[in-house]
Amino acid sequence: MGVKKFWWVVLSSICVVWSVQQSWRCSACYAALIRADWPPTMTTLWHAWVWRGAAERCAALAWWGLSVVTVVSLLGGLFGDLSVQNSGWWMGWLCAIAVPALLIALARIDVQVFLLPDPLLLMWAALGALYSVSTGRWSVLLAGVAWCCFLAAVWGIREGIERWAVKSSRGCFFQWLGAGDIKFLWAAFFWLPGDKVVLMWIYTAAFCWAYHSWQQRRFLPRGHTALGPHLILGWWVVKWVHPAVQYGYFLVI
């Protein structure tokens, strides 16, 4: 690694560690606004970012742990993914810096108010589209059309189908389609091929079952939960950890 890349990695790591704290406080502020009956819009998200200084800081131990994970993911993404290196690095840096903060905000908000905000999901899909274009997986036209379709689906479900479904006997089904968890799965296709999205869902189900089985001390846990954090963990494992495990396995055999 050259000197220039070394300093870019150092500066990126500092930026990522800083963004973890800011994302933690912004998500806490956003959840407080939602509890105060603010609508889940871009305006609310902007106010949460502006007023994040009023929110409680992330505990030192949690900040340290999250920072270690994000920096390791940064290094793994830049040096372990050949498609990122071949893309000229700039898109890899952009995604490595923006993705951890975005995922932390999504997970924190879902845990607190059972909501995955549409503006953040649209940003998540947009980053995935840019990543796919930069690595040569998608063309610019395909990425643009896919993101516009995702935008239409997100706002169409929210503004059209969900309002109609309130008065329909099939309302529960259509409201379920509008859930943030389903939208997150849709957005995962911007980052991963279809078979890996299926693998991500398998990991998600396993993580969710393991966590609540341990929490409730029973083999078949009950109740409802925020699925967002488990989806995010499943995506992270499929995107960064699973390829590393496969690579290590092939080295051993």
Short mmCIF file of C-alpha atoms in Angstrom, two decimals:
data_model
loop_
_atom_site.label_atom_id
_atom_site.label_comp_id
_atom_site.label_asym_id
_atom_site.label_seq_id
_atom_site.Cartn_x
_atom_site.Cartn_y
_atom_site.Cartn_z
CA MET A 1 0.00 0.00 0.00
CA GLY A 2 1.36 3.40 -1.00
CA VAL A 3 1.77 6.36 1.33
CA LYS A 4 -1.19 8.14 -0.22
CA LYS A 5 -3.53 5.18 0.34
CA PHE A 6 -2.21 4.77 3.86
CA TRP A 7 -3.14 8.31 4.84
CA TRP A 8 -6.51 7.98 3.14
CA VAL A 9 -7.19 4.89 5.25
CA VAL A 10 -6.11 6.70 8.44
CA LEU A 11 -8.30 9.70 7.71
CA SER A 12 -11.20 7.47 6.70
CA SER A 13 -10.92 5.51 9.95
CA ILE A 14 -11.03 8.73 11.98
CA CYS A 15 -14.07 9.87 10.01
CA VAL A 16 -15.82 6.53 10.51
CA VAL A 17 -15.20 6.58 14.28
CA TRP A 18 -16.57 10.14 14.46
CA SER A 19 -19.62 9.20 12.38
CA VAL A 20 -20.48 6.34 14.75
CA GLN A 21 -20.99 8.81 17.60
CA GLN A 22 -22.92 11.29 15.45
CA SER A 23 -25.18 8.57 14.06
CA TRP A 24 -25.86 7.25 17.56
CA ARG A 25 -26.95 10.68 18.81
CA CYS A 26 -28.90 11.55 15.65
CA SER A 27 -30.89 8.30 15.80
CA ALA A 28 -31.72 8.89 19.48
CA CYS A 29 -32.94 12.39 18.64
CA TYR A 30 -34.98 11.09 15.70
CA ALA A 31 -36.66 8.45 17.88
CA ALA A 32 -37.55 11.14 20.44
CA LEU A 33 -39.16 13.23 17.69
CA ILE A 34 -41.17 10.24 16.44
CA ARG A 35 -42.41 9.60 19.99
CA ALA A 36 -43.48 13.26 20.05
CA ASP A 37 -45.71 12.54 17.00
CA TRP A 38 -43.46 14.06 14.36
CA PRO A 39 -44.04 12.46 10.93
CA PRO A 40 -41.30 10.10 9.63
CA THR A 41 -40.22 12.48 6.87
CA MET A 42 -36.98 13.98 5.59
CA THR A 43 -37.73 17.16 7.55
CA THR A 44 -37.83 15.22 10.80
CA LEU A 45 -34.59 13.48 9.90
CA TRP A 46 -32.94 16.84 9.17
CA HIS A 47 -34.06 18.29 12.51
CA ALA A 48 -32.76 15.18 14.28
CA TRP A 49 -29.35 15.75 12.68
CA VAL A 50 -29.33 19.46 13.60
CA TRP A 51 -30.42 18.79 17.19
CA ARG A 52 -28.30 15.67 17.74
CA GLY A 53 -26.10 17.57 20.21
CA ALA A 54 -28.96 17.43 22.73
CA ALA A 55 -29.01 13.62 22.70
CA GLU A 56 -27.02 11.41 25.04
CA ARG A 57 -23.61 10.24 23.85
CA CYS A 58 -22.88 6.62 23.07
CA ALA A 59 -21.30 4.88 26.07
CA ALA A 60 -17.52 4.62 25.83
CA LEU A 61 -17.45 0.80 25.69
CA ALA A 62 -20.20 0.61 23.05
CA TRP A 63 -18.50 3.36 21.02
CA TRP A 64 -15.21 1.50 21.17
CA GLY A 65 -16.82 -1.79 20.09
CA LEU A 66 -18.75 -0.24 17.20
CA SER A 67 -15.67 1.70 16.11
CA VAL A 68 -13.55 -1.47 16.00
CA VAL A 69 -16.19 -3.26 13.90
CA THR A 70 -16.58 -0.36 11.48
CA VAL A 71 -12.83 0.16 11.02
CA VAL A 72 -12.28 -3.58 10.46
CA SER A 73 -15.13 -3.51 7.91
CA LEU A 74 -13.48 -0.50 6.27
CA LEU A 75 -10.16 -2.31 5.91
CA GLY A 76 -11.84 -5.53 4.81
CA GLY A 77 -13.87 -3.71 2.20
CA LEU A 78 -10.94 -1.77 0.78
CA PHE A 79 -8.35 -4.54 0.80
CA GLY A 80 -10.42 -7.72 0.74
CA ASP A 81 -12.82 -6.86 -2.09
CA LEU A 82 -11.00 -6.79 -5.44
CA SER A 83 -13.97 -5.11 -7.12
CA VAL A 84 -13.55 -2.14 -4.78
CA GLN A 85 -9.85 -1.87 -5.59
CA ASN A 86 -10.56 -2.07 -9.31
CA SER A 87 -13.16 0.70 -9.04
CA GLY A 88 -10.48 3.28 -8.26
CA TRP A 89 -11.03 3.21 -4.48
CA TRP A 90 -13.05 6.44 -4.29
CA MET A 91 -16.43 4.66 -4.27
CA GLY A 92 -15.12 2.12 -1.78
CA TRP A 93 -14.15 4.92 0.56
CA LEU A 94 -17.48 6.66 0.13
CA CYS A 95 -19.45 3.52 0.96
CA ALA A 96 -17.12 2.50 3.79
CA ILE A 97 -17.52 5.92 5.41
CA ALA A 98 -21.26 6.35 4.85
CA VAL A 99 -22.55 2.81 5.34
CA PRO A 100 -21.64 2.25 9.03
CA ALA A 101 -23.31 5.47 10.18
CA LEU A 102 -26.39 4.75 8.08
CA LEU A 103 -26.76 1.19 9.35
CA ILE A 104 -26.24 2.20 12.98
CA ALA A 105 -28.96 4.86 12.62
CA LEU A 106 -31.38 2.37 11.04
CA ALA A 107 -30.76 -0.24 13.73
CA ARG A 108 -31.04 2.22 16.63
CA ILE A 109 -34.25 3.79 15.31
CA ASP A 110 -35.88 0.40 14.71
CA VAL A 111 -35.01 -0.79 18.20
CA GLN A 112 -36.45 2.34 19.81
CA VAL A 113 -39.61 3.04 17.77
CA PHE A 114 -40.02 -0.02 15.47
CA LEU A 115 -39.47 2.05 12.33
CA LEU A 116 -37.05 2.01 9.41
CA PRO A 117 -37.40 5.53 7.95
CA ASP A 118 -38.01 5.76 4.21
CA PRO A 119 -35.45 8.58 3.67
CA LEU A 120 -32.68 6.45 5.18
CA LEU A 121 -33.75 3.42 3.15
CA LEU A 122 -33.63 5.51 -0.02
CA MET A 123 -30.10 6.65 0.90
CA TRP A 124 -29.19 3.02 1.59
CA ALA A 125 -30.45 1.95 -1.84
CA ALA A 126 -28.70 4.90 -3.54
CA LEU A 127 -25.35 3.95 -1.99
CA GLY A 128 -25.89 0.38 -3.14
CA ALA A 129 -26.65 1.57 -6.67
CA LEU A 130 -23.46 3.67 -6.74
CA TYR A 131 -21.47 0.74 -5.38
CA SER A 132 -22.84 -1.62 -8.04
CA VAL A 133 -22.07 0.87 -10.82
CA SER A 134 -18.52 1.52 -9.58
CA THR A 135 -17.71 -2.18 -9.33
CA GLY A 136 -19.13 -2.94 -12.78
CA ARG A 137 -21.97 -5.13 -11.52
CA TRP A 138 -24.64 -2.80 -12.95
CA SER A 139 -24.70 -0.21 -15.70
CA VAL A 140 -25.54 3.42 -14.91
CA LEU A 141 -28.88 3.05 -16.72
CA LEU A 142 -29.85 -0.11 -14.85
CA ALA A 143 -28.91 1.40 -11.47
CA GLY A 144 -30.84 4.59 -12.20
CA VAL A 145 -33.97 2.75 -13.35
CA ALA A 146 -33.79 0.35 -10.39
CA TRP A 147 -33.47 3.20 -7.88
CA CYS A 148 -36.36 5.13 -9.46
CA CYS A 149 -38.51 1.99 -9.27
CA PHE A 150 -37.56 1.56 -5.63
CA LEU A 151 -38.44 5.21 -4.95
CA ALA A 152 -41.80 4.76 -6.67
CA ALA A 153 -42.49 1.58 -4.70
CA VAL A 154 -41.56 3.13 -1.34
CA TRP A 155 -43.65 6.26 -1.74
CA GLY A 156 -46.40 4.47 -3.68
CA ILE A 157 -46.96 1.98 -0.89
CA ARG A 158 -46.88 4.69 1.73
CA GLU A 159 -49.16 7.18 -0.01
CA GLY A 160 -51.44 4.86 -1.97
CA ILE A 161 -51.75 1.24 -0.98
CA GLU A 162 -51.51 1.71 2.79
CA ARG A 163 -54.25 4.38 2.81
CA TRP A 164 -56.51 2.20 0.67
CA ALA A 165 -55.71 -0.86 2.76
CA VAL A 166 -57.06 0.74 5.94
CA LYS A 167 -60.60 0.33 4.54
CA SER A 168 -59.97 -3.05 2.94
CA SER A 169 -60.34 -6.55 4.32
CA ARG A 170 -56.90 -7.24 2.87
CA GLY A 171 -55.43 -4.29 4.74
CA CYS A 172 -53.12 -6.30 6.96
CA PHE A 173 -51.41 -7.87 3.95
CA PHE A 174 -50.74 -4.57 2.19
CA GLN A 175 -49.62 -2.83 5.38
CA TRP A 176 -47.18 -5.69 5.88
CA LEU A 177 -45.82 -5.07 2.36
CA GLY A 178 -45.16 -1.48 3.39
CA ALA A 179 -43.08 -2.51 6.39
CA GLY A 180 -39.56 -1.14 6.57
CA ASP A 181 -38.14 -4.64 6.92
CA ILE A 182 -39.47 -5.59 3.47
CA LYS A 183 -38.15 -2.35 1.99
CA PHE A 184 -34.72 -3.08 3.49
CA LEU A 185 -34.76 -6.49 1.80
CA TRP A 186 -35.65 -4.83 -1.50
CA ALA A 187 -32.78 -2.39 -1.07
CA ALA A 188 -30.39 -5.28 -0.36
CA PHE A 189 -30.64 -6.25 -4.05
CA PHE A 190 -28.71 -3.05 -4.85
CA TRP A 191 -25.77 -4.50 -2.89
CA LEU A 192 -26.04 -8.25 -3.35
CA PRO A 193 -27.09 -10.76 -6.03
CA GLY A 194 -30.31 -12.66 -5.46
CA ASP A 195 -28.74 -15.81 -4.02
CA LYS A 196 -26.86 -13.78 -1.41
CA VAL A 197 -30.04 -11.92 -0.44
CA VAL A 198 -31.56 -15.32 0.30
CA LEU A 199 -28.46 -16.18 2.34
CA MET A 200 -28.82 -12.84 4.15
CA TRP A 201 -32.41 -13.72 5.06
CA ILE A 202 -31.29 -17.12 6.41
CA TYR A 203 -28.67 -15.42 8.58
CA THR A 204 -31.27 -12.89 9.72
CA ALA A 205 -33.70 -15.61 10.80
CA ALA A 206 -30.92 -17.49 12.61
CA PHE A 207 -29.70 -14.37 14.45
CA CYS A 208 -33.24 -13.37 15.44
CA TRP A 209 -34.09 -16.85 16.71
CA ALA A 210 -30.79 -17.23 18.60
CA TYR A 211 -31.08 -13.85 20.29
CA HIS A 212 -34.66 -14.23 21.47
CA SER A 213 -34.25 -17.87 22.43
CA TRP A 214 -31.36 -16.83 24.66
CA GLN A 215 -33.29 -13.80 25.96
CA GLN A 216 -36.45 -15.75 26.81
CA ARG A 217 -34.65 -19.00 27.73
CA ARG A 218 -36.93 -21.04 25.49
CA PHE A 219 -36.47 -22.92 22.22
CA LEU A 220 -39.50 -21.29 20.54
CA PRO A 221 -39.55 -17.62 21.59
CA ARG A 222 -42.74 -15.56 21.50
CA GLY A 223 -43.70 -11.95 20.93
CA HIS A 224 -42.75 -9.34 18.35
CA THR A 225 -39.42 -7.66 17.86
CA ALA A 226 -37.51 -5.14 15.78
CA LEU A 227 -36.18 -7.16 12.85
CA GLY A 228 -34.05 -4.32 11.45
CA PRO A 229 -30.92 -4.94 13.57
CA HIS A 230 -30.94 -8.64 12.61
CA LEU A 231 -31.35 -7.76 8.91
CA ILE A 232 -28.43 -5.35 9.15
CA LEU A 233 -26.27 -7.93 10.90
CA GLY A 234 -27.23 -10.50 8.27
CA TRP A 235 -26.24 -8.10 5.47
CA TRP A 236 -22.93 -7.31 7.15
CA VAL A 237 -22.09 -11.00 7.58
CA VAL A 238 -22.97 -11.86 3.97
CA LYS A 239 -21.15 -8.84 2.53
CA TRP A 240 -17.90 -8.93 4.52
CA VAL A 241 -17.65 -11.91 6.91
CA HIS A 242 -19.01 -14.75 4.76
CA PRO A 243 -16.56 -14.17 1.85
CA ALA A 244 -13.65 -13.96 4.32
CA VAL A 245 -14.68 -17.27 5.92
CA GLN A 246 -14.97 -18.91 2.50
CA TYR A 247 -11.57 -17.58 1.49
CA GLY A 248 -9.99 -18.90 4.69
CA TYR A 249 -11.66 -22.28 4.20
CA PHE A 250 -10.27 -22.65 0.68
CA LEU A 251 -6.81 -21.68 1.92
CA VAL A 252 -6.97 -24.43 4.55
CA ILE A 253 -8.09 -27.16 2.15
#
